[in-house]
Amino acid sequence: MLKTADISLTLLNVGLARHNGDWNWQNVRSPFARIYYVTEGEAQVVLPHTSLMLRPDRLYLIPPYMTHRYVNTGLFTHYYIHLYEQHDPSQLGIFDELDIPFEAEARPYDCLMCAQLCQLMPHLALEASNPETYDNHENLMKSLRESKQRPLGIRMEAKGIMQQLLSRFVCQAAPRLAEQDDRINKAIKYISQHLDSKISLEQVATEAGLSKDHFIRLFRQTNDETPGHYIIRKKLEQAELLLATTNNPVKQIAAQLGFEDVSYFVRLFRQHVGMPPKQYREV
């Protein structure tokens, strides 16, 4: 069960962006979450299965690893906060454990907290015309280094603000795994604990107490994807995070995730993300 003390959030970027018909980025994807607080105007975020109309005095959340695009035709001003959750790779994170909504009602002081976060971490404010795609490896590594150098009190206050803003969404969230068969929950947790090794469907089925064929059918019924596809997806999502937040070579990252053949890993990554690992790190 996820506990508040288990949540460790790292701030990557924060700022106040002003747009006028120029917030129209396509195929935006990254291994971190994005929180928006709108102060003026309207814009649209198009997600895989829905779309959001962003309006003033509301909070919005784009989960990690979710490909999306923006539609903006007029004046639009918003605070943006890019963050990711640090947790033991062998455990499920908050976005795995909870079904978190995309929109939440803001408190009267949330705008002030966003402004305070900008003041606490001014070095993280992006100066590019497109802050949504400016988070390449070099800039992310610089942000992480500089954030760690900030005084402890400032880092504590920044984390407190991030947790408060994220709590607006978590208060409305539902346990994701509670809705599934306990046997599938066991399988998902086993997969999470073994992303650093080769995972056989036979072993996962055994952990779930099912035959392999029954396990595959039940997993697909409850998750809309095969367990084999799920395992590959979770490994590649972890690869995205490692590419963005470490300097580890691609070969080392492949080995960390149980891929013995680097070429196979690169091919899978390209199919999953749309570009090879080295290009993903540079974009």
Short mmCIF file of C-alpha atoms in Angstrom, two decimals:
data_model
loop_
_atom_site.label_atom_id
_atom_site.label_comp_id
_atom_site.label_asym_id
_atom_site.label_seq_id
_atom_site.Cartn_x
_atom_site.Cartn_y
_atom_site.Cartn_z
CA MET A 1 0.00 0.00 0.00
CA LEU A 2 1.32 3.41 -0.96
CA LYS A 3 2.06 5.78 1.92
CA THR A 4 2.66 9.53 1.84
CA ALA A 5 6.11 9.05 3.38
CA ASP A 6 6.98 6.82 0.42
CA ILE A 7 6.47 9.62 -2.12
CA SER A 8 9.66 11.42 -3.13
CA LEU A 9 9.19 14.08 -5.80
CA THR A 10 11.98 15.72 -7.79
CA LEU A 11 11.37 19.07 -9.46
CA LEU A 12 12.78 19.37 -12.97
CA ASN A 13 11.30 22.60 -14.33
CA VAL A 14 8.92 25.29 -13.14
CA GLY A 15 7.85 28.62 -14.58
CA LEU A 16 5.14 30.94 -15.82
CA ALA A 17 4.55 30.63 -19.58
CA ARG A 18 2.70 33.19 -21.70
CA HIS A 19 1.42 32.10 -25.11
CA ASN A 20 -0.63 33.69 -27.86
CA GLY A 21 -1.57 31.02 -30.37
CA ASP A 22 1.89 29.40 -30.25
CA TRP A 23 1.32 26.53 -27.75
CA ASN A 24 0.72 23.88 -30.40
CA TRP A 25 3.41 21.27 -29.80
CA GLN A 26 2.85 17.79 -31.26
CA ASN A 27 3.73 14.31 -29.93
CA VAL A 28 4.96 15.52 -26.54
CA ARG A 29 6.18 12.65 -24.37
CA SER A 30 8.50 12.37 -21.39
CA PRO A 31 9.13 10.20 -18.30
CA PHE A 32 7.92 12.88 -15.90
CA ALA A 33 4.55 14.33 -14.89
CA ARG A 34 3.35 17.85 -15.71
CA ILE A 35 1.12 19.99 -13.51
CA TYR A 36 -0.47 23.13 -14.95
CA TYR A 37 -2.22 25.99 -13.16
CA VAL A 38 -3.99 28.25 -15.65
CA THR A 39 -4.15 31.97 -14.88
CA GLU A 40 -5.55 33.40 -18.12
CA GLY A 41 -7.11 32.26 -21.39
CA GLU A 42 -7.87 28.76 -22.63
CA ALA A 43 -6.05 25.93 -24.41
CA GLN A 44 -6.62 22.28 -25.15
CA VAL A 45 -4.58 19.18 -24.35
CA VAL A 46 -5.34 16.16 -26.55
CA LEU A 47 -4.62 12.83 -24.82
CA PRO A 48 -4.81 9.30 -26.30
CA HIS A 49 -8.42 8.68 -25.24
CA THR A 50 -9.76 12.10 -24.25
CA SER A 51 -9.07 15.83 -24.39
CA LEU A 52 -8.98 18.55 -21.76
CA MET A 53 -9.99 22.18 -22.08
CA LEU A 54 -7.63 24.11 -19.80
CA ARG A 55 -9.36 27.01 -18.06
CA PRO A 56 -8.32 29.60 -15.44
CA ASP A 57 -8.09 28.76 -11.73
CA ARG A 58 -7.98 25.00 -12.36
CA LEU A 59 -5.20 22.43 -11.97
CA TYR A 60 -4.33 19.88 -14.64
CA LEU A 61 -2.07 16.83 -14.57
CA ILE A 62 -0.44 14.99 -17.49
CA PRO A 63 0.93 11.62 -16.24
CA PRO A 64 4.40 10.41 -17.19
CA TYR A 65 4.88 8.45 -20.43
CA MET A 66 1.64 9.76 -21.94
CA THR A 67 1.97 11.06 -25.49
CA HIS A 68 -0.15 14.18 -26.03
CA ARG A 69 -0.42 17.44 -27.98
CA TYR A 70 -1.52 21.02 -27.36
CA VAL A 71 -3.98 23.25 -29.21
CA ASN A 72 -3.81 27.00 -28.60
CA THR A 73 -5.37 29.75 -30.72
CA GLY A 74 -5.22 32.80 -28.46
CA LEU A 75 -3.86 34.29 -25.26
CA PHE A 76 -2.97 31.63 -22.70
CA THR A 77 -0.93 31.98 -19.50
CA HIS A 78 -0.14 29.15 -17.11
CA TYR A 79 2.29 27.93 -14.48
CA TYR A 80 4.00 24.69 -15.46
CA ILE A 81 5.65 22.24 -13.07
CA HIS A 82 7.61 19.27 -14.39
CA LEU A 83 8.38 16.62 -11.78
CA TYR A 84 9.05 12.94 -11.43
CA GLU A 85 8.60 10.48 -8.63
CA GLN A 86 11.69 8.77 -7.30
CA HIS A 87 10.92 5.34 -5.93
CA ASP A 88 12.50 1.94 -5.63
CA PRO A 89 12.20 0.35 -9.11
CA SER A 90 11.15 -2.87 -7.37
CA GLN A 91 8.05 -1.12 -6.00
CA LEU A 92 5.02 0.42 -7.68
CA GLY A 93 4.91 4.20 -7.89
CA ILE A 94 1.97 6.50 -7.27
CA PHE A 95 1.00 6.58 -10.97
CA ASP A 96 0.93 2.76 -11.04
CA GLU A 97 -0.99 2.32 -7.81
CA LEU A 98 -3.60 5.03 -8.33
CA ASP A 99 -6.01 5.99 -11.10
CA ILE A 100 -5.35 9.74 -10.90
CA PRO A 101 -7.69 12.24 -12.62
CA PHE A 102 -6.40 14.74 -15.17
CA GLU A 103 -8.19 17.75 -13.66
CA ALA A 104 -8.67 19.04 -10.12
CA GLU A 105 -10.23 22.02 -8.42
CA ALA A 106 -7.58 24.49 -7.27
CA ARG A 107 -7.50 25.98 -3.79
CA PRO A 108 -7.47 29.79 -3.47
CA TYR A 109 -3.78 29.79 -2.51
CA ASP A 110 -2.53 27.32 -5.14
CA CYS A 111 -1.61 30.13 -7.51
CA LEU A 112 0.52 31.68 -4.76
CA MET A 113 2.24 28.33 -4.17
CA CYS A 114 3.09 28.05 -7.87
CA ALA A 115 4.56 31.56 -7.78
CA GLN A 116 6.51 30.70 -4.62
CA LEU A 117 7.91 27.57 -6.27
CA CYS A 118 9.19 29.74 -9.13
CA GLN A 119 10.92 32.01 -6.63
CA LEU A 120 12.45 29.10 -4.72
CA MET A 121 13.87 27.49 -7.86
CA PRO A 122 14.51 30.33 -10.35
CA HIS A 123 17.31 28.36 -12.03
CA LEU A 124 14.74 25.82 -13.26
CA ALA A 125 12.67 28.33 -15.23
CA LEU A 126 13.05 27.57 -18.92
CA GLU A 127 14.06 30.35 -21.27
CA ALA A 128 13.20 28.49 -24.46
CA SER A 129 10.26 29.31 -26.71
CA ASN A 130 9.03 25.74 -26.25
CA PRO A 131 9.42 24.63 -22.62
CA GLU A 132 7.50 21.42 -23.32
CA THR A 133 10.25 19.97 -25.52
CA TYR A 134 13.25 21.75 -24.05
CA ASP A 135 13.82 19.04 -21.45
CA ASN A 136 16.65 17.27 -23.23
CA HIS A 137 19.21 15.24 -21.35
CA GLU A 138 21.75 18.02 -20.96
CA ASN A 139 19.23 20.45 -19.48
CA LEU A 140 17.65 17.85 -17.21
CA MET A 141 21.02 16.80 -15.80
CA LYS A 142 21.89 20.46 -15.21
CA SER A 143 18.56 21.03 -13.45
CA LEU A 144 19.09 18.00 -11.20
CA ARG A 145 22.64 19.07 -10.28
CA GLU A 146 21.64 22.63 -9.48
CA SER A 147 18.57 21.57 -7.52
CA LYS A 148 20.68 19.38 -5.24
CA GLN A 149 22.90 22.37 -4.51
CA ARG A 150 20.04 24.48 -3.19
CA PRO A 151 19.88 24.91 0.62
CA LEU A 152 18.08 22.12 2.46
CA GLY A 153 15.32 24.41 3.71
CA ILE A 154 14.50 25.55 0.17
CA ARG A 155 14.44 21.97 -1.13
CA MET A 156 12.14 20.93 1.72
CA GLU A 157 9.75 23.81 1.01
CA ALA A 158 9.73 23.05 -2.72
CA LYS A 159 8.91 19.38 -2.08
CA GLY A 160 6.14 20.40 0.30
CA ILE A 161 4.56 22.59 -2.37
CA MET A 162 4.79 19.83 -4.98
CA GLN A 163 3.15 17.34 -2.62
CA GLN A 164 0.33 19.78 -1.81
CA LEU A 165 -0.39 20.43 -5.49
CA LEU A 166 -0.25 16.73 -6.35
CA SER A 167 -2.54 15.99 -3.40
CA ARG A 168 -5.35 17.88 -5.16
CA PHE A 169 -5.45 15.05 -7.71
CA VAL A 170 -4.68 12.19 -5.32
CA CYS A 171 -7.66 13.13 -3.14
CA GLN A 172 -9.89 12.19 -6.09
CA ALA A 173 -7.89 9.12 -7.12
CA ALA A 174 -9.02 5.51 -6.84
CA PRO A 175 -6.79 2.51 -6.14
CA ARG A 176 -5.94 1.06 -9.52
CA LEU A 177 -5.00 -2.44 -8.39
CA ALA A 178 -7.95 -2.87 -6.02
CA GLU A 179 -10.22 -3.12 -9.05
CA GLN A 180 -8.34 -6.13 -10.41
CA ASP A 181 -8.14 -9.78 -9.53
CA ASP A 182 -5.71 -10.30 -6.63
CA ARG A 183 -3.82 -12.82 -8.73
CA ILE A 184 -3.18 -10.19 -11.41
CA ASN A 185 -2.13 -7.72 -8.69
CA LYS A 186 0.46 -10.23 -7.50
CA ALA A 187 1.72 -10.63 -11.06
CA ILE A 188 2.04 -6.87 -11.58
CA LYS A 189 3.97 -6.44 -8.34
CA TYR A 190 6.24 -9.35 -9.25
CA ILE A 191 6.97 -7.78 -12.65
CA SER A 192 7.76 -4.44 -10.99
CA GLN A 193 10.21 -6.14 -8.65
CA HIS A 194 12.05 -7.90 -11.48
CA LEU A 195 12.41 -5.28 -14.22
CA ASP A 196 16.17 -5.70 -13.90
CA SER A 197 16.10 -9.31 -15.11
CA LYS A 198 14.59 -11.52 -17.78
CA ILE A 199 10.99 -12.25 -16.87
CA SER A 200 9.33 -15.42 -18.10
CA LEU A 201 5.56 -15.67 -18.38
CA GLU A 202 5.75 -19.12 -16.79
CA GLN A 203 7.34 -17.69 -13.63
CA VAL A 204 4.88 -14.78 -13.44
CA ALA A 205 1.96 -17.17 -13.88
CA THR A 206 3.34 -19.36 -11.09
CA GLU A 207 3.58 -16.33 -8.79
CA ALA A 208 -0.05 -15.57 -9.60
CA GLY A 209 -1.08 -19.17 -8.91
CA LEU A 210 -2.35 -19.73 -12.45
CA SER A 211 -1.50 -21.81 -15.47
CA LYS A 212 0.31 -19.85 -18.18
CA ASP A 213 -2.63 -19.88 -20.62
CA HIS A 214 -5.19 -18.94 -17.94
CA PHE A 215 -2.89 -16.16 -16.70
CA ILE A 216 -2.47 -14.66 -20.20
CA ARG A 217 -6.24 -14.68 -20.80
CA LEU A 218 -7.05 -13.16 -17.39
CA PHE A 219 -4.32 -10.51 -17.65
CA ARG A 220 -5.52 -9.42 -21.07
CA GLN A 221 -9.13 -9.23 -19.88
CA THR A 222 -8.23 -6.94 -16.97
CA ASN A 223 -5.50 -4.80 -18.57
CA ASP A 224 -6.37 -4.62 -22.28
CA GLU A 225 -2.88 -5.83 -23.21
CA THR A 226 -0.97 -9.08 -23.02
CA PRO A 227 1.40 -9.66 -20.08
CA GLY A 228 4.30 -9.89 -22.54
CA HIS A 229 3.49 -6.44 -23.93
CA TYR A 230 3.05 -5.06 -20.40
CA ILE A 231 6.48 -6.34 -19.32
CA ILE A 232 8.19 -4.77 -22.33
CA ARG A 233 6.31 -1.48 -21.85
CA LYS A 234 7.30 -1.16 -18.19
CA LYS A 235 10.93 -1.96 -18.99
CA LEU A 236 11.03 0.64 -21.76
CA GLU A 237 9.36 3.25 -19.58
CA GLN A 238 12.09 2.68 -17.01
CA ALA A 239 14.62 3.04 -19.83
CA GLU A 240 13.11 6.43 -20.72
CA LEU A 241 13.59 7.61 -17.14
CA LEU A 242 17.17 6.34 -16.98
CA LEU A 243 18.01 7.98 -20.30
CA ALA A 244 16.63 11.30 -19.09
CA THR A 245 18.01 11.37 -15.55
CA THR A 246 21.35 9.52 -15.71
CA ASN A 247 24.50 9.53 -17.83
CA ASN A 248 24.52 5.74 -18.09
CA PRO A 249 25.42 4.46 -21.57
CA VAL A 250 22.66 2.82 -23.61
CA LYS A 251 24.41 -0.55 -23.32
CA GLN A 252 24.44 -0.28 -19.53
CA ILE A 253 20.78 0.72 -19.38
CA ALA A 254 19.86 -2.26 -21.55
CA ALA A 255 21.76 -4.56 -19.19
CA GLN A 256 20.11 -2.93 -16.14
CA LEU A 257 16.74 -3.91 -17.56
CA GLY A 258 17.60 -7.49 -18.39
CA PHE A 259 18.27 -7.10 -22.13
CA GLU A 260 21.25 -9.19 -23.19
CA ASP A 261 21.05 -8.05 -26.83
CA VAL A 262 21.55 -4.26 -27.12
CA SER A 263 20.38 -4.23 -30.74
CA TYR A 264 17.12 -5.87 -29.71
CA PHE A 265 16.68 -3.31 -26.93
CA VAL A 266 17.29 -0.41 -29.36
CA ARG A 267 14.81 -1.89 -31.85
CA LEU A 268 12.12 -2.28 -29.17
CA PHE A 269 12.76 1.23 -27.86
CA ARG A 270 12.41 2.72 -31.34
CA GLN A 271 9.10 0.88 -31.83
CA HIS A 272 7.82 2.01 -28.44
CA VAL A 273 8.91 5.67 -28.44
CA GLY A 274 9.36 6.42 -32.14
CA MET A 275 13.09 7.10 -32.02
CA PRO A 276 16.29 5.31 -30.91
CA PRO A 277 17.58 5.76 -27.33
CA LYS A 278 20.43 8.14 -28.24
CA GLN A 279 18.10 10.45 -30.14
CA TYR A 280 15.57 10.34 -27.28
CA ARG A 281 18.29 11.48 -24.91
CA GLU A 282 19.23 14.40 -27.16
CA VAL A 283 15.72 15.69 -27.99
#
